[in-house]
Amino acid sequence: MIPASELILRPDGSLYHLALLPGQVAETIITVGDPERVAQVSRRFDRVELRVEAREFVTHTGELDGRRLTVISTGIGTDNIDIVFNELDALFNIDLARREIKDRLTSLTFLRLGTSGSFQPDLPLDSFLLSQAALAMDGLLPFYPAAGADDSLTTSLAGHLAEQGVQAPVPLRIVRPQLPDLNWAAVPALAHGITLTAAGFYAPQGRSLRLASGLDPALLLALRSLRSGELRITNIEMETAGIYGLANALGHRSASLSALLANRTAGTFSRQPAATVERLIDQGLFLLTGHGVA
Ligand code: R1P
Ligand code: URA
């Protein structure tokens, strides 16, 4: 039996942070960072059956073209991914009344629709990218031994950094997800790559405003020049490694689709971020349901 201090429930039996009850969430879940993006997604549903809001976690469940979908905001960062993924998994795979892990586990499908900064000069602003893998530079995954790592990619990264004579500020590992079986080829000009997940937006991504970033520019250059077959580090954001690691550990499928709003090599930012995010939502829903145009 899982004690009350570990699996915390509200008086109505819902989960402590997400305020959700079993049955309220679909097996296909879209995660977004920005709570306002939840309604932007669910506005496209044919009907919405549930709206719940708790802190930065806004959840809408509904249906589009006969497919039940949930969209939930995680807020920013992998610390929130820890909460969202554990509590969503508990909704399906723990008997909350008996506080016991169920015998039959449900495998969920996650699709992150988020924004990101391009890490390579040839990836244009306002284009879309599928994360084939994620490089964790945040700090969550060491707490989850079951998150695993892609040993070959992680070893080639370590070798590359050693060759360049640079060191990372935290231990680095690359995780590869079980991608959902979706028709990725239908998304026009979709780039693929390894997504770097950082512990913050400013110094941890190499940005300096009034405070100089302690991220070694030589490390950034070395990360940018890593090549492993077709793969390279393409973009930087704040959730994907947590999503991929926790989804793997819990037995779920996950994919992270990013709109590249900043180009960190050119120092530029999208002139149409809102329109680009709307297009990203259309693409995500097209992938999951076939609804709309790619
Ligand atoms: C930073 O501005 C936020 O934007 C990105 C980052 O991962 C971080 O959460 O994603 P979202 O647009 O989904 O929030
Ligand atoms: N989100 C990030 O985390 N970084 C960027 O540069 C853009 C969006």
mmCIF file with all atom_site columns, N, CA, C and O in Angstrom, residues 169-210:
data_model
loop_
_atom_site.group_PDB
_atom_site.id
_atom_site.type_symbol
_atom_site.label_atom_id
_atom_site.label_alt_id
_atom_site.label_comp_id
_atom_site.label_asym_id
_atom_site.label_entity_id
_atom_site.label_seq_id
_atom_site.pdbx_PDB_ins_code
_atom_site.Cartn_x
_atom_site.Cartn_y
_atom_site.Cartn_z
_atom_site.occupancy
_atom_site.B_iso_or_equiv
_atom_site.pdbx_formal_charge
_atom_site.auth_seq_id
_atom_site.auth_comp_id
_atom_site.auth_asym_id
_atom_site.auth_atom_id
_atom_site.pdbx_PDB_model_num
ATOM 1   N N  . PRO A 1 169 ? 28.641 21.194 -17.254 1.00 0.00 ? 169 PRO A N  1
ATOM 2   C CA . PRO A 1 169 ? 28.459 21.528 -15.838 1.00 0.00 ? 169 PRO A CA 1
ATOM 3   C C  . PRO A 1 169 ? 27.718 20.456 -15.050 1.00 0.00 ? 169 PRO A C  1
ATOM 4   O O  . PRO A 1 169 ? 27.796 20.429 -13.828 1.00 0.00 ? 169 PRO A O  1
ATOM 5   N N  . VAL A 1 170 ? 26.997 19.576 -15.752 1.00 0.00 ? 170 VAL A N  1
ATOM 6   C CA . VAL A 1 170 ? 26.283 18.473 -15.083 1.00 0.00 ? 170 VAL A CA 1
ATOM 7   C C  . VAL A 1 170 ? 26.515 17.218 -15.926 1.00 0.00 ? 170 VAL A C  1
ATOM 8   O O  . VAL A 1 170 ? 26.841 17.325 -17.112 1.00 0.00 ? 170 VAL A O  1
ATOM 9   N N  . PRO A 1 171 ? 26.339 16.024 -15.321 1.00 0.00 ? 171 PRO A N  1
ATOM 10  C CA . PRO A 1 171 ? 26.486 14.805 -16.134 1.00 0.00 ? 171 PRO A CA 1
ATOM 11  C C  . PRO A 1 171 ? 25.453 14.806 -17.272 1.00 0.00 ? 171 PRO A C  1
ATOM 12  O O  . PRO A 1 171 ? 24.289 15.134 -17.040 1.00 0.00 ? 171 PRO A O  1
ATOM 13  N N  . LEU A 1 172 ? 25.898 14.469 -18.466 1.00 0.00 ? 172 LEU A N  1
ATOM 14  C CA . LEU A 1 172 ? 24.987 14.511 -19.619 1.00 0.00 ? 172 LEU A CA 1
ATOM 15  C C  . LEU A 1 172 ? 24.571 13.097 -20.006 1.00 0.00 ? 172 LEU A C  1
ATOM 16  O O  . LEU A 1 172 ? 25.363 12.161 -19.915 1.00 0.00 ? 172 LEU A O  1
ATOM 17  N N  . ARG A 1 173 ? 23.331 12.959 -20.425 1.00 0.00 ? 173 ARG A N  1
ATOM 18  C CA . ARG A 1 173 ? 22.900 11.681 -20.997 1.00 0.00 ? 173 ARG A CA 1
ATOM 19  C C  . ARG A 1 173 ? 21.857 11.960 -22.089 1.00 0.00 ? 173 ARG A C  1
ATOM 20  O O  . ARG A 1 173 ? 21.137 12.955 -22.034 1.00 0.00 ? 173 ARG A O  1
ATOM 21  N N  . ILE A 1 174 ? 21.849 11.068 -23.065 1.00 0.00 ? 174 ILE A N  1
ATOM 22  C CA . ILE A 1 174 ? 20.880 11.213 -24.156 1.00 0.00 ? 174 ILE A CA 1
ATOM 23  C C  . ILE A 1 174 ? 19.854 10.094 -24.025 1.00 0.00 ? 174 ILE A C  1
ATOM 24  O O  . ILE A 1 174 ? 20.213 8.925  -23.839 1.00 0.00 ? 174 ILE A O  1
ATOM 25  N N  . VAL A 1 175 ? 18.581 10.469 -24.073 1.00 0.00 ? 175 VAL A N  1
ATOM 26  C CA . VAL A 1 175 ? 17.495 9.468  -24.007 1.00 0.00 ? 175 VAL A CA 1
ATOM 27  C C  . VAL A 1 175 ? 16.746 9.464  -25.332 1.00 0.00 ? 175 VAL A C  1
ATOM 28  O O  . VAL A 1 175 ? 16.534 10.511 -25.943 1.00 0.00 ? 175 VAL A O  1
ATOM 29  N N  . ARG A 1 176 ? 16.361 8.275  -25.728 1.00 0.00 ? 176 ARG A N  1
ATOM 30  C CA . ARG A 1 176 ? 15.554 8.125  -26.951 1.00 0.00 ? 176 ARG A CA 1
ATOM 31  C C  . ARG A 1 176 ? 14.184 7.603  -26.550 1.00 0.00 ? 176 ARG A C  1
ATOM 32  O O  . ARG A 1 176 ? 14.094 6.655  -25.770 1.00 0.00 ? 176 ARG A O  1
ATOM 33  N N  . PRO A 1 177 ? 13.133 8.174  -27.087 1.00 0.00 ? 177 PRO A N  1
ATOM 34  C CA . PRO A 1 177 ? 11.791 7.735  -26.690 1.00 0.00 ? 177 PRO A CA 1
ATOM 35  C C  . PRO A 1 177 ? 11.309 6.556  -27.525 1.00 0.00 ? 177 PRO A C  1
ATOM 36  O O  . PRO A 1 177 ? 11.872 6.258  -28.573 1.00 0.00 ? 177 PRO A O  1
ATOM 37  N N  . GLN A 1 178 ? 10.248 5.923  -27.049 1.00 0.00 ? 178 GLN A N  1
ATOM 38  C CA . GLN A 1 178 ? 9.421  5.054  -27.895 1.00 0.00 ? 178 GLN A CA 1
ATOM 39  C C  . GLN A 1 178 ? 8.474  6.019  -28.579 1.00 0.00 ? 178 GLN A C  1
ATOM 40  O O  . GLN A 1 178 ? 7.512  6.483  -27.961 1.00 0.00 ? 178 GLN A O  1
ATOM 41  N N  . LEU A 1 179 ? 8.762  6.369  -29.820 1.00 0.00 ? 179 LEU A N  1
ATOM 42  C CA . LEU A 1 179 ? 7.908  7.349  -30.502 1.00 0.00 ? 179 LEU A CA 1
ATOM 43  C C  . LEU A 1 179 ? 6.557  6.724  -30.832 1.00 0.00 ? 179 LEU A C  1
ATOM 44  O O  . LEU A 1 179 ? 6.495  5.551  -31.221 1.00 0.00 ? 179 LEU A O  1
ATOM 45  N N  . PRO A 1 180 ? 5.472  7.472  -30.712 1.00 0.00 ? 180 PRO A N  1
ATOM 46  C CA . PRO A 1 180 ? 4.188  6.947  -31.174 1.00 0.00 ? 180 PRO A CA 1
ATOM 47  C C  . PRO A 1 180 ? 4.242  6.716  -32.677 1.00 0.00 ? 180 PRO A C  1
ATOM 48  O O  . PRO A 1 180 ? 4.980  7.398  -33.391 1.00 0.00 ? 180 PRO A O  1
ATOM 49  N N  . ASP A 1 181 ? 3.444  5.763  -33.109 1.00 0.00 ? 181 ASP A N  1
ATOM 50  C CA . ASP A 1 181 ? 3.436  5.406  -34.523 1.00 0.00 ? 181 ASP A CA 1
ATOM 51  C C  . ASP A 1 181 ? 2.557  6.409  -35.283 1.00 0.00 ? 181 ASP A C  1
ATOM 52  O O  . ASP A 1 181 ? 1.395  6.155  -35.506 1.00 0.00 ? 181 ASP A O  1
ATOM 53  N N  . LEU A 1 182 ? 3.101  7.537  -35.632 1.00 0.00 ? 182 LEU A N  1
ATOM 54  C CA . LEU A 1 182 ? 2.337  8.590  -36.323 1.00 0.00 ? 182 LEU A CA 1
ATOM 55  C C  . LEU A 1 182 ? 2.988  8.854  -37.673 1.00 0.00 ? 182 LEU A C  1
ATOM 56  O O  . LEU A 1 182 ? 4.165  8.541  -37.883 1.00 0.00 ? 182 LEU A O  1
ATOM 57  N N  . ASN A 1 183 ? 2.220  9.465  -38.566 1.00 0.00 ? 183 ASN A N  1
ATOM 58  C CA . ASN A 1 183 ? 2.699  9.683  -39.931 1.00 0.00 ? 183 ASN A CA 1
ATOM 59  C C  . ASN A 1 183 ? 3.539  10.971 -40.012 1.00 0.00 ? 183 ASN A C  1
ATOM 60  O O  . ASN A 1 183 ? 3.114  11.978 -40.580 1.00 0.00 ? 183 ASN A O  1
ATOM 61  N N  . TRP A 1 184 ? 4.746  10.912 -39.440 1.00 0.00 ? 184 TRP A N  1
ATOM 62  C CA . TRP A 1 184 ? 5.595  12.106 -39.358 1.00 0.00 ? 184 TRP A CA 1
ATOM 63  C C  . TRP A 1 184 ? 5.914  12.662 -40.737 1.00 0.00 ? 184 TRP A C  1
ATOM 64  O O  . TRP A 1 184 ? 6.093  13.874 -40.900 1.00 0.00 ? 184 TRP A O  1
ATOM 65  N N  . ALA A 1 185 ? 5.992  11.755 -41.740 1.00 0.00 ? 185 ALA A N  1
ATOM 66  C CA . ALA A 1 185 ? 6.367  12.200 -43.093 1.00 0.00 ? 185 ALA A CA 1
ATOM 67  C C  . ALA A 1 185 ? 5.321  13.146 -43.673 1.00 0.00 ? 185 ALA A C  1
ATOM 68  O O  . ALA A 1 185 ? 5.605  13.885 -44.627 1.00 0.00 ? 185 ALA A O  1
ATOM 69  N N  . ALA A 1 186 ? 4.113  13.146 -43.102 1.00 0.00 ? 186 ALA A N  1
ATOM 70  C CA . ALA A 1 186 ? 3.053  14.017 -43.638 1.00 0.00 ? 186 ALA A CA 1
ATOM 71  C C  . ALA A 1 186 ? 3.252  15.480 -43.230 1.00 0.00 ? 186 ALA A C  1
ATOM 72  O O  . ALA A 1 186 ? 2.597  16.370 -43.768 1.00 0.00 ? 186 ALA A O  1
ATOM 73  N N  . VAL A 1 187 ? 4.123  15.729 -42.281 1.00 0.00 ? 187 VAL A N  1
ATOM 74  C CA . VAL A 1 187 ? 4.336  17.123 -41.852 1.00 0.00 ? 187 VAL A CA 1
ATOM 75  C C  . VAL A 1 187 ? 5.367  17.755 -42.781 1.00 0.00 ? 187 VAL A C  1
ATOM 76  O O  . VAL A 1 187 ? 6.514  17.298 -42.843 1.00 0.00 ? 187 VAL A O  1
ATOM 77  N N  . PRO A 1 188 ? 4.979  18.794 -43.516 1.00 0.00 ? 188 PRO A N  1
ATOM 78  C CA . PRO A 1 188 ? 5.910  19.372 -44.488 1.00 0.00 ? 188 PRO A CA 1
ATOM 79  C C  . PRO A 1 188 ? 7.175  19.917 -43.810 1.00 0.00 ? 188 PRO A C  1
ATOM 80  O O  . PRO A 1 188 ? 7.088  20.563 -42.773 1.00 0.00 ? 188 PRO A O  1
ATOM 81  N N  . ALA A 1 189 ? 8.319  19.613 -44.407 1.00 0.00 ? 189 ALA A N  1
ATOM 82  C CA . ALA A 1 189 ? 9.620  20.170 -43.988 1.00 0.00 ? 189 ALA A CA 1
ATOM 83  C C  . ALA A 1 189 ? 9.913  19.955 -42.511 1.00 0.00 ? 189 ALA A C  1
ATOM 84  O O  . ALA A 1 189 ? 10.509 20.816 -41.857 1.00 0.00 ? 189 ALA A O  1
ATOM 85  N N  . LEU A 1 190 ? 9.499  18.798 -41.989 1.00 0.00 ? 190 LEU A N  1
ATOM 86  C CA . LEU A 1 190 ? 9.752  18.533 -40.563 1.00 0.00 ? 190 LEU A CA 1
ATOM 87  C C  . LEU A 1 190 ? 11.218 18.149 -40.359 1.00 0.00 ? 190 LEU A C  1
ATOM 88  O O  . LEU A 1 190 ? 11.696 17.173 -40.924 1.00 0.00 ? 190 LEU A O  1
ATOM 89  N N  . ALA A 1 191 ? 11.941 18.929 -39.540 1.00 0.00 ? 191 ALA A N  1
ATOM 90  C CA . ALA A 1 191 ? 13.334 18.591 -39.231 1.00 0.00 ? 191 ALA A CA 1
ATOM 91  C C  . ALA A 1 191 ? 13.358 17.570 -38.100 1.00 0.00 ? 191 ALA A C  1
ATOM 92  O O  . ALA A 1 191 ? 12.377 17.424 -37.355 1.00 0.00 ? 191 ALA A O  1
ATOM 93  N N  . HIS A 1 192 ? 14.462 16.844 -37.993 1.00 0.00 ? 192 HIS A N  1
ATOM 94  C CA . HIS A 1 192 ? 14.631 15.842 -36.941 1.00 0.00 ? 192 HIS A CA 1
ATOM 95  C C  . HIS A 1 192 ? 15.949 16.117 -36.238 1.00 0.00 ? 192 HIS A C  1
ATOM 96  O O  . HIS A 1 192 ? 16.889 16.578 -36.876 1.00 0.00 ? 192 HIS A O  1
ATOM 97  N N  . GLY A 1 193 ? 16.028 15.788 -34.964 1.00 0.00 ? 193 GLY A N  1
ATOM 98  C CA . GLY A 1 193 ? 17.318 15.970 -34.306 1.00 0.00 ? 193 GLY A CA 1
ATOM 99  C C  . GLY A 1 193 ? 17.275 15.630 -32.836 1.00 0.00 ? 193 GLY A C  1
ATOM 100 O O  . GLY A 1 193 ? 16.281 15.119 -32.317 1.00 0.00 ? 193 GLY A O  1
ATOM 101 N N  . ILE A 1 194 ? 18.401 15.921 -32.196 1.00 0.00 ? 194 ILE A N  1
ATOM 102 C CA . ILE A 1 194 ? 18.506 15.732 -30.747 1.00 0.00 ? 194 ILE A CA 1
ATOM 103 C C  . ILE A 1 194 ? 18.210 17.076 -30.094 1.00 0.00 ? 194 ILE A C  1
ATOM 104 O O  . ILE A 1 194 ? 18.803 18.096 -30.455 1.00 0.00 ? 194 ILE A O  1
ATOM 105 N N  . THR A 1 195 ? 17.293 17.056 -29.139 1.00 0.00 ? 195 THR A N  1
ATOM 106 C CA . THR A 1 195 ? 16.895 18.287 -28.458 1.00 0.00 ? 195 THR A CA 1
ATOM 107 C C  . THR A 1 195 ? 17.613 18.397 -27.126 1.00 0.00 ? 195 THR A C  1
ATOM 108 O O  . THR A 1 195 ? 17.616 17.445 -26.334 1.00 0.00 ? 195 THR A O  1
ATOM 109 N N  . LEU A 1 196 ? 18.226 19.543 -26.909 1.00 0.00 ? 196 LEU A N  1
ATOM 110 C CA . LEU A 1 196 ? 18.935 19.795 -25.649 1.00 0.00 ? 196 LEU A CA 1
ATOM 111 C C  . LEU A 1 196 ? 17.948 20.383 -24.659 1.00 0.00 ? 196 LEU A C  1
ATOM 112 O O  . LEU A 1 196 ? 17.295 21.401 -24.933 1.00 0.00 ? 196 LEU A O  1
ATOM 113 N N  . THR A 1 197 ? 17.803 19.722 -23.514 1.00 0.00 ? 197 THR A N  1
ATOM 114 C CA . THR A 1 197 ? 16.869 20.204 -22.481 1.00 0.00 ? 197 THR A CA 1
ATOM 115 C C  . THR A 1 197 ? 17.666 20.850 -21.359 1.00 0.00 ? 197 THR A C  1
ATOM 116 O O  . THR A 1 197 ? 18.510 20.205 -20.719 1.00 0.00 ? 197 THR A O  1
ATOM 117 N N  . ALA A 1 198 ? 17.406 22.127 -21.129 1.00 0.00 ? 198 ALA A N  1
ATOM 118 C CA . ALA A 1 198 ? 18.173 22.910 -20.166 1.00 0.00 ? 198 ALA A CA 1
ATOM 119 C C  . ALA A 1 198 ? 17.383 23.110 -18.877 1.00 0.00 ? 198 ALA A C  1
ATOM 120 O O  . ALA A 1 198 ? 16.149 22.981 -18.845 1.00 0.00 ? 198 ALA A O  1
ATOM 121 N N  . ALA A 1 199 ? 18.115 23.490 -17.816 1.00 0.00 ? 199 ALA A N  1
ATOM 122 C CA . ALA A 1 199 ? 17.503 23.672 -16.495 1.00 0.00 ? 199 ALA A CA 1
ATOM 123 C C  . ALA A 1 199 ? 16.932 25.071 -16.317 1.00 0.00 ? 199 ALA A C  1
ATOM 124 O O  . ALA A 1 199 ? 16.361 25.374 -15.265 1.00 0.00 ? 199 ALA A O  1
ATOM 125 N N  . GLY A 1 200 ? 17.096 25.932 -17.301 1.00 0.00 ? 200 GLY A N  1
ATOM 126 C CA . GLY A 1 200 ? 16.567 27.290 -17.204 1.00 0.00 ? 200 GLY A CA 1
ATOM 127 C C  . GLY A 1 200 ? 16.570 27.908 -18.584 1.00 0.00 ? 200 GLY A C  1
ATOM 128 O O  . GLY A 1 200 ? 17.030 27.286 -19.564 1.00 0.00 ? 200 GLY A O  1
ATOM 129 N N  . PHE A 1 201 ? 16.067 29.121 -18.680 1.00 0.00 ? 201 PHE A N  1
ATOM 130 C CA . PHE A 1 201 ? 15.942 29.778 -19.979 1.00 0.00 ? 201 PHE A CA 1
ATOM 131 C C  . PHE A 1 201 ? 17.146 30.669 -20.288 1.00 0.00 ? 201 PHE A C  1
ATOM 132 O O  . PHE A 1 201 ? 17.567 30.777 -21.448 1.00 0.00 ? 201 PHE A O  1
ATOM 133 N N  . TYR A 1 202 ? 17.700 31.289 -19.257 1.00 0.00 ? 202 TYR A N  1
ATOM 134 C CA . TYR A 1 202 ? 18.758 32.294 -19.495 1.00 0.00 ? 202 TYR A CA 1
ATOM 135 C C  . TYR A 1 202 ? 20.150 31.647 -19.392 1.00 0.00 ? 202 TYR A C  1
ATOM 136 O O  . TYR A 1 202 ? 20.586 31.016 -20.361 1.00 0.00 ? 202 TYR A O  1
ATOM 137 N N  . ALA A 1 203 ? 20.833 31.801 -18.286 1.00 0.00 ? 203 ALA A N  1
ATOM 138 C CA . ALA A 1 203 ? 22.205 31.274 -18.215 1.00 0.00 ? 203 ALA A CA 1
ATOM 139 C C  . ALA A 1 203 ? 22.308 29.788 -18.609 1.00 0.00 ? 203 ALA A C  1
ATOM 140 O O  . ALA A 1 203 ? 23.237 29.414 -19.330 1.00 0.00 ? 203 ALA A O  1
ATOM 141 N N  . PRO A 1 204 ? 21.362 28.928 -18.186 1.00 0.00 ? 204 PRO A N  1
ATOM 142 C CA . PRO A 1 204 ? 21.509 27.512 -18.571 1.00 0.00 ? 204 PRO A CA 1
ATOM 143 C C  . PRO A 1 204 ? 21.393 27.268 -20.072 1.00 0.00 ? 204 PRO A C  1
ATOM 144 O O  . PRO A 1 204 ? 21.746 26.205 -20.559 1.00 0.00 ? 204 PRO A O  1
ATOM 145 N N  . GLN A 1 205 ? 20.876 28.249 -20.825 1.00 0.00 ? 205 GLN A N  1
ATOM 146 C CA . GLN A 1 205 ? 20.862 28.122 -22.295 1.00 0.00 ? 205 GLN A CA 1
ATOM 147 C C  . GLN A 1 205 ? 21.915 29.034 -22.927 1.00 0.00 ? 205 GLN A C  1
ATOM 148 O O  . GLN A 1 205 ? 21.908 29.240 -24.141 1.00 0.00 ? 205 GLN A O  1
ATOM 149 N N  . GLY A 1 206 ? 22.782 29.622 -22.104 1.00 0.00 ? 206 GLY A N  1
ATOM 150 C CA . GLY A 1 206 ? 23.860 30.473 -22.633 1.00 0.00 ? 206 GLY A CA 1
ATOM 151 C C  . GLY A 1 206 ? 23.451 31.916 -22.873 1.00 0.00 ? 206 GLY A C  1
ATOM 152 O O  . GLY A 1 206 ? 24.176 32.662 -23.540 1.00 0.00 ? 206 GLY A O  1
ATOM 153 N N  . ARG A 1 207 ? 22.285 32.342 -22.333 1.00 0.00 ? 207 ARG A N  1
ATOM 154 C CA . ARG A 1 207 ? 21.863 33.742 -22.508 1.00 0.00 ? 207 ARG A CA 1
ATOM 155 C C  . ARG A 1 207 ? 22.438 34.593 -21.377 1.00 0.00 ? 207 ARG A C  1
ATOM 156 O O  . ARG A 1 207 ? 22.416 34.183 -20.219 1.00 0.00 ? 207 ARG A O  1
ATOM 157 N N  . SER A 1 208 ? 22.901 35.785 -21.722 1.00 0.00 ? 208 SER A N  1
ATOM 158 C CA . SER A 1 208 ? 23.392 36.736 -20.716 1.00 0.00 ? 208 SER A CA 1
ATOM 159 C C  . SER A 1 208 ? 22.606 38.030 -20.854 1.00 0.00 ? 208 SER A C  1
ATOM 160 O O  . SER A 1 208 ? 22.648 38.668 -21.911 1.00 0.00 ? 208 SER A O  1
ATOM 161 N N  . LEU A 1 209 ? 21.872 38.416 -19.825 1.00 0.00 ? 209 LEU A N  1
ATOM 162 C CA . LEU A 1 209 ? 21.261 39.751 -19.805 1.00 0.00 ? 209 LEU A CA 1
ATOM 163 C C  . LEU A 1 209 ? 22.140 40.579 -18.874 1.00 0.00 ? 209 LEU A C  1
ATOM 164 O O  . LEU A 1 209 ? 23.205 41.024 -19.265 1.00 0.00 ? 209 LEU A O  1
ATOM 165 N N  . ARG A 1 210 ? 21.722 40.790 -17.610 1.00 0.00 ? 210 ARG A N  1
ATOM 166 C CA . ARG A 1 210 ? 22.592 41.500 -16.668 1.00 0.00 ? 210 ARG A CA 1
ATOM 167 C C  . ARG A 1 210 ? 23.571 40.541 -16.001 1.00 0.00 ? 210 ARG A C  1
ATOM 168 O O  . ARG A 1 210 ? 24.608 40.960 -15.506 1.00 0.00 ? 210 ARG A O  1
#
